[in-house]
Tab-separated table of C-alpha atoms and ligand atoms in Angstrom:
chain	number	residue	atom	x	y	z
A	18	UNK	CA	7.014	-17.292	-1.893
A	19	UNK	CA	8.352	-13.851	-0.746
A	20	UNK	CA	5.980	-11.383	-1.677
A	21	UNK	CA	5.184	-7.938	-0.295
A	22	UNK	CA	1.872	-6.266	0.800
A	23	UNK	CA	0.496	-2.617	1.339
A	24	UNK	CA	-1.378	-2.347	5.161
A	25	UNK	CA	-3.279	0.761	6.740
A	26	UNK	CA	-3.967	1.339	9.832
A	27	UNK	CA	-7.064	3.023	9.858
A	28	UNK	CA	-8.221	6.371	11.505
A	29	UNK	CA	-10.481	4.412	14.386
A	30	UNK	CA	-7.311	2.655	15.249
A	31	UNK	CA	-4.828	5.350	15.321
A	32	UNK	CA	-7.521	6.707	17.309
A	33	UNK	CA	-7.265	3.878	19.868
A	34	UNK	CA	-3.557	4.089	20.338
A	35	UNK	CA	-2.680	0.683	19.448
A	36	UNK	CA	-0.630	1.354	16.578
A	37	UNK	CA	2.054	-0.416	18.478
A	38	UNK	CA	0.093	-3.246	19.324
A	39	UNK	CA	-1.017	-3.955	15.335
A	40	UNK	CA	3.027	-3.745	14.513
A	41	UNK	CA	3.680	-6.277	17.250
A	42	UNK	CA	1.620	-8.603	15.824
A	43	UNK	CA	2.464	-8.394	11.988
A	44	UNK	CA	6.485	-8.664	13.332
A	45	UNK	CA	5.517	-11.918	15.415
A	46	UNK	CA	3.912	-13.385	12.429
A	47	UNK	CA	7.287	-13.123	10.098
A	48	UNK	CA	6.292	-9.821	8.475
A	49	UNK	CA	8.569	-6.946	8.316
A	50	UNK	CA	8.065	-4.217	8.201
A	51	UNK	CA	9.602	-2.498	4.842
A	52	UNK	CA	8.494	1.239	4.452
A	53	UNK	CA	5.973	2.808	6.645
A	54	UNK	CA	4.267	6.524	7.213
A	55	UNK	CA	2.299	8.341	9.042
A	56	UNK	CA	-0.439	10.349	7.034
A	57	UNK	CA	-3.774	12.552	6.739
A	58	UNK	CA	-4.801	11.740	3.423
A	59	UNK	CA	-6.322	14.006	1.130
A	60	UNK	CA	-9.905	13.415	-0.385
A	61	UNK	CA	-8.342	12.698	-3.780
A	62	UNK	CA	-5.453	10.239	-2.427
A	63	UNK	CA	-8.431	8.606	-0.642
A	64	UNK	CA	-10.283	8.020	-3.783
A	65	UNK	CA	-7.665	7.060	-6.006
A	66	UNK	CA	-6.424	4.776	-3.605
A	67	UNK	CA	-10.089	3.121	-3.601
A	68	UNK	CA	-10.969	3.312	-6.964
A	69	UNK	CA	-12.339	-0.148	-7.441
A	70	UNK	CA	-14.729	0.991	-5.161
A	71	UNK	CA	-16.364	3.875	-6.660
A	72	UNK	CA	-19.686	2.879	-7.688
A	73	UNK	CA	-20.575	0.783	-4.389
A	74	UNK	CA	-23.222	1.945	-2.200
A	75	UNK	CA	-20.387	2.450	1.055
A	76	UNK	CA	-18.015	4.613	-1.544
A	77	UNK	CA	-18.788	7.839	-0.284
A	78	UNK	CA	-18.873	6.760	3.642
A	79	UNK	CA	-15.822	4.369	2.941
A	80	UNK	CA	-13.751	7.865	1.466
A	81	UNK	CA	-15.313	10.266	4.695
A	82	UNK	CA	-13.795	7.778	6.781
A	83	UNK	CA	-10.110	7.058	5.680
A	84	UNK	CA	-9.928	11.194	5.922
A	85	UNK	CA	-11.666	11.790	9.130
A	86	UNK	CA	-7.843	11.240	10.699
A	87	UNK	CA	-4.526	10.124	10.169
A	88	UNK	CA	-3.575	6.599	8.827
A	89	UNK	CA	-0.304	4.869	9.300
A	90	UNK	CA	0.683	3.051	5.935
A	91	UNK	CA	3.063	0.021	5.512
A	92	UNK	CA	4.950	-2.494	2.983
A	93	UNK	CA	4.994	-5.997	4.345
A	94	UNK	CA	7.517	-8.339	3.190
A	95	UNK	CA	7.335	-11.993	4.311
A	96	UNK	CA	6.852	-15.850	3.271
A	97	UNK	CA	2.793	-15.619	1.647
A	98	UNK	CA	2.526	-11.836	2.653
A	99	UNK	CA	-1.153	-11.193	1.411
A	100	UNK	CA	-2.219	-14.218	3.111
A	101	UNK	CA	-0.501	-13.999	6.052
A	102	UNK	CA	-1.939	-10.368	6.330
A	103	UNK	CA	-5.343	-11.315	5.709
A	104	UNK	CA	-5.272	-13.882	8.498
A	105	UNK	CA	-3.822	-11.402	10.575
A	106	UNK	CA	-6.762	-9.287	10.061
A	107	UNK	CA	-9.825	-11.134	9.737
A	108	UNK	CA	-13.267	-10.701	8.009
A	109	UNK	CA	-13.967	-7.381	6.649
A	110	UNK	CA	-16.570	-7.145	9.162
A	111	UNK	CA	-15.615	-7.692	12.442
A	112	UNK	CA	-18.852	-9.310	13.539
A	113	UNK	CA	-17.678	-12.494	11.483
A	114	UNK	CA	-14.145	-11.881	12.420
A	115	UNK	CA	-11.962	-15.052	13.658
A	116	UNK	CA	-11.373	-14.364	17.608
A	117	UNK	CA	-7.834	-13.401	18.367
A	118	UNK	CA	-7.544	-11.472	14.804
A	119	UNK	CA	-6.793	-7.663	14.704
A	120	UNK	CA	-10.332	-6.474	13.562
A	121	UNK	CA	-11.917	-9.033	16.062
A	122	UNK	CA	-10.042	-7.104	18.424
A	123	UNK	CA	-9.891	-3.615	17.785
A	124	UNK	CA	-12.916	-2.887	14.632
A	125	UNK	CA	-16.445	-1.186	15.755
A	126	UNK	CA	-17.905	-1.631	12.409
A	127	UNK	CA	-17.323	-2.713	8.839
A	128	UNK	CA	-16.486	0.829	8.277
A	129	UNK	CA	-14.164	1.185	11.041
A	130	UNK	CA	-12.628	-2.329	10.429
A	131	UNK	CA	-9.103	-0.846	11.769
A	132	UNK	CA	-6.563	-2.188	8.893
A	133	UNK	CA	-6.532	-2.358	4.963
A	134	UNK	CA	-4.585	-4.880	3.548
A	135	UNK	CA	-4.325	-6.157	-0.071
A	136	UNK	CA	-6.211	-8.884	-1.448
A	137	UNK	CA	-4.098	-10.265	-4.062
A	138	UNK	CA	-0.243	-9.936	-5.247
A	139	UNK	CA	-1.365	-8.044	-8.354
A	140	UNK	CA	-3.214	-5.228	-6.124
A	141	UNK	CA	-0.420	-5.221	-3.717
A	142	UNK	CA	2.180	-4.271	-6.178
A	143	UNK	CA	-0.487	-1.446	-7.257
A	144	UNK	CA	-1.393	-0.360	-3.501
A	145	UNK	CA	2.807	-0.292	-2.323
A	146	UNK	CA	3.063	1.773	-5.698
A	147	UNK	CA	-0.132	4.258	-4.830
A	148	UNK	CA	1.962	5.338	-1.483
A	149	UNK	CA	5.703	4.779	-1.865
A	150	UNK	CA	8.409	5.219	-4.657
A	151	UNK	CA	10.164	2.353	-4.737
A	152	UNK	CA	13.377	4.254	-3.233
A	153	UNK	CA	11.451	4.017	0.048
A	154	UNK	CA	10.815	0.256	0.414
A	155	UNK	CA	13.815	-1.157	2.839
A	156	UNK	CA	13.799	-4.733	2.346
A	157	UNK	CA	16.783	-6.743	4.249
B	210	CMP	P1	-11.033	-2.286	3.051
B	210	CMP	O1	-10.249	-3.549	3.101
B	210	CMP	O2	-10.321	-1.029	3.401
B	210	CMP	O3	-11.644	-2.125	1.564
B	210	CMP	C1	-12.820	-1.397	1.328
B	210	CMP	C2	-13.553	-1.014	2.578
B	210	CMP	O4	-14.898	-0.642	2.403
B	210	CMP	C3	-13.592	-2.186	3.511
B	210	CMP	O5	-12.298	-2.428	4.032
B	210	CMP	C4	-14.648	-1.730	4.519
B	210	CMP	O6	-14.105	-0.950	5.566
B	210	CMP	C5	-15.547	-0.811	3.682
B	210	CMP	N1	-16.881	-1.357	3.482
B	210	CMP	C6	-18.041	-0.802	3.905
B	210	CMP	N2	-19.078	-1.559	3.555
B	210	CMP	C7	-18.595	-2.633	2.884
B	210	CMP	C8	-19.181	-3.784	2.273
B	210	CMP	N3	-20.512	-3.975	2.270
B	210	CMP	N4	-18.365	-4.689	1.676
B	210	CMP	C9	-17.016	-4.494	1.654
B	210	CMP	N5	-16.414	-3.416	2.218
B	210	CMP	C10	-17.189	-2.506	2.831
């Protein structure tokens, strides 16, 4: 089915430069690219945003992290979005990550894994609604 999903770009890969390079691939895989910015989060969008998260032991790192720099956020709209994206970006820890996928490829660590994406079409309708109103999603 068509469905949508929310992606980051993380700090470490802004970082990198290969913002370009992470766009190529979700565009070659049949995902376009909907709505997209460029921003320095704030402590509290940073926590809000990972919520779920807030009594595991990696909270506080996980939060330090995703405001040590800018992150470039995106919708996703394609055939299986979520899935697609998850292939896309492999294990959360790039140690187990399939060869050839983005984190394989451009993650140091599980904390720098380089790219958020959704893990189900329930969060992803949440996520796409933490960052954009829905005046800025551009499907065609
Ligand atoms: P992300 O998909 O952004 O969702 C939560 C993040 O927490 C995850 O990617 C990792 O970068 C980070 N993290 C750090 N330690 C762990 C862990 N043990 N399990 C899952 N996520 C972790």
């Amino acid at each position: 089915a068509l469905e949508r999903t929310l992606s980051i770009i993380k700090p470490d890969a802004v970082a990198k430069n290969v913002i370009g390079e992470i766009y190529t691939r979700f565009e070659k895989a049949g995902l376009k690219i909907v709505a997209s910015k460029m921003k320095h989060l704030s402590r509290k969008e940073a926590e809000g945003f990972y919520a779920v998260h807030r009594e595991r032991p990696f909270f506080n790192a996980l939060v330090e992290f995703m405001i040590s720099g800018p992150v470039v956020i995106q919708a996703l709209e394609g055939e299986n979005a979520v899935l697609t994206h998850r292939d896309l970006m492999g294990a959360t820890d790039p140690k187990k990550a399939e060869k050839g996928t983005i984190r394989a490829d451009f993650a140091d660590s599980i904390d720098a894994n380089a790219v958020h994406g959704s893990d189900s079409l329930d969060n992803a309708a949440v996520e796409i609604a933490y960052f954009f109103a829905s005046t800025e999603l551009c499907p065609r």
